[in-house]
Amino acid sequence: MDSRTQILEKVRKNKPTLESHIDIEQFEETIDEGLVEKYKLSLEANGGSCIDLSNSSELENILTKEVEGQSFVDLTNSLSEITGKDISSLEHPKELAEVKVLIAKGKVGVSENAAIWMDEEALSAVRVLPFIVERSIFIIEKANLVATMHQAYQKIGALNTGFGSFIAGPSKTADIEQNLVIGAHGTKSHLVILV
């Protein structure tokens, strides 16, 4: 018997038995009333900030102040008085070089880590937007908050998208001499507005 056959025979003899996957239901948590508060605490721990709006009529005023004097992209159409950069005829991401602020609507928010699910639909198919601006502003409905990432994946599991990303605050790295640097490879500030 040649060495190849011997090796394959040993592999067959020692092949482990198939085990069933972990039942994901064991991670299921009940949705409690503290989701908004937990989300705020997680976001602050990530270096972001939060505005909890009880009156959605204030949204336009807040956004106007946030983008005043800056180049911005508003994917939510929340601003009627001022207009941002039009990306409908965008040919190359280089055209976004001067854009400083992104306003977008999140689909799902996760209270345990303040992550927000963004996909191509939410980003108008311009995937690079949340990663090249200096300031990101995400608007999310409180009804779309879930407690854990497990629940978030269950909620987004049915979505049909080519791209998606969880974003949980401004860009951070501590690779350089273990000093925390905000905005090293992405946004410097991150605001979430809960409506």
PDB file of C-alpha atoms in Angstrom, residues 52-171:
ATOM      1  CA  ASP A  52     -33.758  60.730  21.560  1.00  0.00           C
ATOM      2  CA  LEU A  53     -36.555  62.621  19.814  1.00  0.00           C
ATOM      3  CA  SER A  54     -40.005  62.441  21.292  1.00  0.00           C
ATOM      4  CA  ASN A  55     -41.299  64.875  18.684  1.00  0.00           C
ATOM      5  CA  SER A  56     -40.250  64.044  15.095  1.00  0.00           C
ATOM      6  CA  SER A  57     -41.123  67.581  13.967  1.00  0.00           C
ATOM      7  CA  GLU A  58     -37.834  68.693  15.551  1.00  0.00           C
ATOM      8  CA  LEU A  59     -35.804  66.438  13.237  1.00  0.00           C
ATOM      9  CA  GLU A  60     -35.346  68.941  10.417  1.00  0.00           C
ATOM     10  CA  ASN A  61     -34.149  71.691  12.779  1.00  0.00           C
ATOM     11  CA  ILE A  62     -31.609  69.374  14.411  1.00  0.00           C
ATOM     12  CA  LEU A  63     -30.285  68.134  11.055  1.00  0.00           C
ATOM     13  CA  THR A  64     -30.047  71.680   9.686  1.00  0.00           C
ATOM     14  CA  LYS A  65     -27.845  72.684  12.641  1.00  0.00           C
ATOM     15  CA  GLU A  66     -25.716  69.541  12.292  1.00  0.00           C
ATOM     16  CA  VAL A  67     -24.863  70.144   8.604  1.00  0.00           C
ATOM     17  CA  GLU A  68     -24.691  73.943   8.617  1.00  0.00           C
ATOM     18  CA  GLY A  69     -21.840  75.199   6.443  1.00  0.00           C
ATOM     19  CA  GLN A  70     -20.691  71.702   5.439  1.00  0.00           C
ATOM     20  CA  SER A  71     -20.966  69.603   2.311  1.00  0.00           C
ATOM     21  CA  PHE A  72     -23.360  66.731   3.024  1.00  0.00           C
ATOM     22  CA  VAL A  73     -25.383  63.902   1.520  1.00  0.00           C
ATOM     23  CA  ASP A  74     -28.929  63.428   2.832  1.00  0.00           C
ATOM     24  CA  LEU A  75     -30.258  59.987   1.929  1.00  0.00           C
ATOM     25  CA  THR A  76     -33.365  60.455   4.092  1.00  0.00           C
ATOM     26  CA  ASN A  77     -34.815  63.527   2.351  1.00  0.00           C
ATOM     27  CA  SER A  78     -35.400  65.021   5.796  1.00  0.00           C
ATOM     28  CA  LEU A  79     -34.221  68.516   4.859  1.00  0.00           C
ATOM     29  CA  SER A  80     -36.470  70.779   2.822  1.00  0.00           C
ATOM     30  CA  GLU A  81     -34.755  74.160   3.290  1.00  0.00           C
ATOM     31  CA  ILE A  82     -31.246  73.157   2.226  1.00  0.00           C
ATOM     32  CA  THR A  83     -29.964  70.556  -0.196  1.00  0.00           C
ATOM     33  CA  GLY A  84     -26.898  68.396  -0.054  1.00  0.00           C
ATOM     34  CA  LYS A  85     -24.803  66.828  -2.768  1.00  0.00           C
ATOM     35  CA  ASP A  86     -26.835  65.019  -5.397  1.00  0.00           C
ATOM     36  CA  ILE A  87     -25.488  61.485  -5.828  1.00  0.00           C
ATOM     37  CA  SER A  88     -28.035  60.320  -8.402  1.00  0.00           C
ATOM     38  CA  SER A  89     -25.601  60.906 -11.270  1.00  0.00           C
ATOM     39  CA  LEU A  90     -22.453  59.882  -9.391  1.00  0.00           C
ATOM     40  CA  GLU A  91     -19.892  58.317 -11.713  1.00  0.00           C
ATOM     41  CA  HIS A  92     -17.009  57.696  -9.287  1.00  0.00           C
ATOM     42  CA  PRO A  93     -16.613  57.864  -5.484  1.00  0.00           C
ATOM     43  CA  LYS A  94     -13.835  60.453  -5.976  1.00  0.00           C
ATOM     44  CA  GLU A  95     -16.644  62.946  -6.624  1.00  0.00           C
ATOM     45  CA  LEU A  96     -17.522  62.611  -2.916  1.00  0.00           C
ATOM     46  CA  ALA A  97     -14.123  63.835  -1.716  1.00  0.00           C
ATOM     47  CA  GLU A  98     -15.498  67.119  -0.340  1.00  0.00           C
ATOM     48  CA  VAL A  99     -18.523  65.554   1.415  1.00  0.00           C
ATOM     49  CA  LYS A 100     -18.131  65.867   5.191  1.00  0.00           C
ATOM     50  CA  VAL A 101     -21.487  64.617   6.554  1.00  0.00           C
ATOM     51  CA  LEU A 102     -23.752  61.673   5.754  1.00  0.00           C
ATOM     52  CA  ILE A 103     -27.381  61.506   6.846  1.00  0.00           C
ATOM     53  CA  ALA A 104     -28.880  58.035   6.398  1.00  0.00           C
ATOM     54  CA  LYS A 105     -31.630  55.883   7.839  1.00  0.00           C
ATOM     55  CA  GLY A 106     -30.678  52.694   9.679  1.00  0.00           C
ATOM     56  CA  LYS A 107     -32.729  49.534   9.307  1.00  0.00           C
ATOM     57  CA  VAL A 108     -32.001  47.747  12.596  1.00  0.00           C
ATOM     58  CA  GLY A 109     -30.303  48.971  15.770  1.00  0.00           C
ATOM     59  CA  VAL A 110     -28.733  46.632  18.339  1.00  0.00           C
ATOM     60  CA  SER A 111     -28.816  47.712  21.981  1.00  0.00           C
ATOM     61  CA  GLU A 112     -26.008  45.437  23.212  1.00  0.00           C
ATOM     62  CA  ASN A 113     -23.355  47.174  21.060  1.00  0.00           C
ATOM     63  CA  ALA A 114     -25.083  50.183  19.403  1.00  0.00           C
ATOM     64  CA  ALA A 115     -24.598  48.695  15.933  1.00  0.00           C
ATOM     65  CA  ILE A 116     -26.826  49.871  13.086  1.00  0.00           C
ATOM     66  CA  TRP A 117     -27.453  47.721  10.023  1.00  0.00           C
ATOM     67  CA  MET A 118     -26.873  49.565   6.755  1.00  0.00           C
ATOM     68  CA  ASP A 119     -27.318  47.990   3.343  1.00  0.00           C
ATOM     69  CA  GLU A 120     -27.243  49.074  -0.306  1.00  0.00           C
ATOM     70  CA  GLU A 121     -30.850  50.230  -0.211  1.00  0.00           C
ATOM     71  CA  ALA A 122     -30.190  52.516   2.769  1.00  0.00           C
ATOM     72  CA  LEU A 123     -26.992  53.820   1.139  1.00  0.00           C
ATOM     73  CA  SER A 124     -28.485  54.355  -2.343  1.00  0.00           C
ATOM     74  CA  ALA A 125     -25.989  51.774  -3.643  1.00  0.00           C
ATOM     75  CA  VAL A 126     -23.025  54.037  -2.735  1.00  0.00           C
ATOM     76  CA  ARG A 127     -21.307  51.638  -0.345  1.00  0.00           C
ATOM     77  CA  VAL A 128     -18.371  53.895   0.449  1.00  0.00           C
ATOM     78  CA  LEU A 129     -20.436  56.741   1.956  1.00  0.00           C
ATOM     79  CA  PRO A 130     -20.370  55.816   5.673  1.00  0.00           C
ATOM     80  CA  PHE A 131     -16.635  55.211   5.525  1.00  0.00           C
ATOM     81  CA  ILE A 132     -15.358  58.374   3.815  1.00  0.00           C
ATOM     82  CA  VAL A 133     -17.265  61.140   5.591  1.00  0.00           C
ATOM     83  CA  GLU A 134     -16.012  62.858   8.729  1.00  0.00           C
ATOM     84  CA  ARG A 135     -19.412  62.767  10.431  1.00  0.00           C
ATOM     85  CA  SER A 136     -22.186  60.210  10.157  1.00  0.00           C
ATOM     86  CA  ILE A 137     -25.743  60.868  11.268  1.00  0.00           C
ATOM     87  CA  PHE A 138     -28.040  57.866  11.338  1.00  0.00           C
ATOM     88  CA  ILE A 139     -31.756  58.070  11.981  1.00  0.00           C
ATOM     89  CA  ILE A 140     -33.415  54.952  13.331  1.00  0.00           C
ATOM     90  CA  GLU A 141     -36.906  54.241  14.564  1.00  0.00           C
ATOM     91  CA  LYS A 142     -37.115  53.033  18.165  1.00  0.00           C
ATOM     92  CA  ALA A 143     -39.387  50.235  16.960  1.00  0.00           C
ATOM     93  CA  ASN A 144     -36.408  48.868  14.980  1.00  0.00           C
ATOM     94  CA  LEU A 145     -34.202  48.389  18.043  1.00  0.00           C
ATOM     95  CA  VAL A 146     -33.442  44.840  19.157  1.00  0.00           C
ATOM     96  CA  ALA A 147     -31.580  43.597  22.220  1.00  0.00           C
ATOM     97  CA  THR A 148     -28.886  41.365  20.688  1.00  0.00           C
ATOM     98  CA  MET A 149     -26.995  40.650  17.480  1.00  0.00           C
ATOM     99  CA  HIS A 150     -28.788  37.292  17.337  1.00  0.00           C
ATOM    100  CA  GLN A 151     -32.111  39.095  17.110  1.00  0.00           C
ATOM    101  CA  ALA A 152     -30.682  41.525  14.554  1.00  0.00           C
ATOM    102  CA  TYR A 153     -29.578  38.683  12.290  1.00  0.00           C
ATOM    103  CA  GLN A 154     -33.007  37.103  12.595  1.00  0.00           C
ATOM    104  CA  LYS A 155     -34.590  40.413  11.613  1.00  0.00           C
ATOM    105  CA  ILE A 156     -32.306  41.118   8.647  1.00  0.00           C
ATOM    106  CA  GLY A 157     -32.071  37.504   7.541  1.00  0.00           C
ATOM    107  CA  ALA A 158     -34.884  37.886   5.017  1.00  0.00           C
ATOM    108  CA  LEU A 159     -33.414  40.991   3.377  1.00  0.00           C
ATOM    109  CA  ASN A 160     -32.093  40.540  -0.133  1.00  0.00           C
ATOM    110  CA  THR A 161     -29.075  42.787  -0.524  1.00  0.00           C
ATOM    111  CA  GLY A 162     -25.653  42.540  -2.112  1.00  0.00           C
ATOM    112  CA  PHE A 163     -23.915  44.577   0.578  1.00  0.00           C
ATOM    113  CA  GLY A 164     -24.516  45.256   4.226  1.00  0.00           C
ATOM    114  CA  SER A 165     -22.556  46.404   7.247  1.00  0.00           C
ATOM    115  CA  PHE A 166     -23.091  46.970  10.943  1.00  0.00           C
ATOM    116  CA  ILE A 167     -21.773  50.381  11.995  1.00  0.00           C
ATOM    117  CA  ALA A 168     -21.381  51.010  15.713  1.00  0.00           C
ATOM    118  CA  GLY A 169     -19.727  54.365  16.176  1.00  0.00           C
ATOM    119  CA  PRO A 170     -16.862  56.464  14.893  1.00  0.00           C
ATOM    120  CA  SER A 171     -13.753  54.802  13.498  1.00  0.00           C
TER     121      SER A 171
END
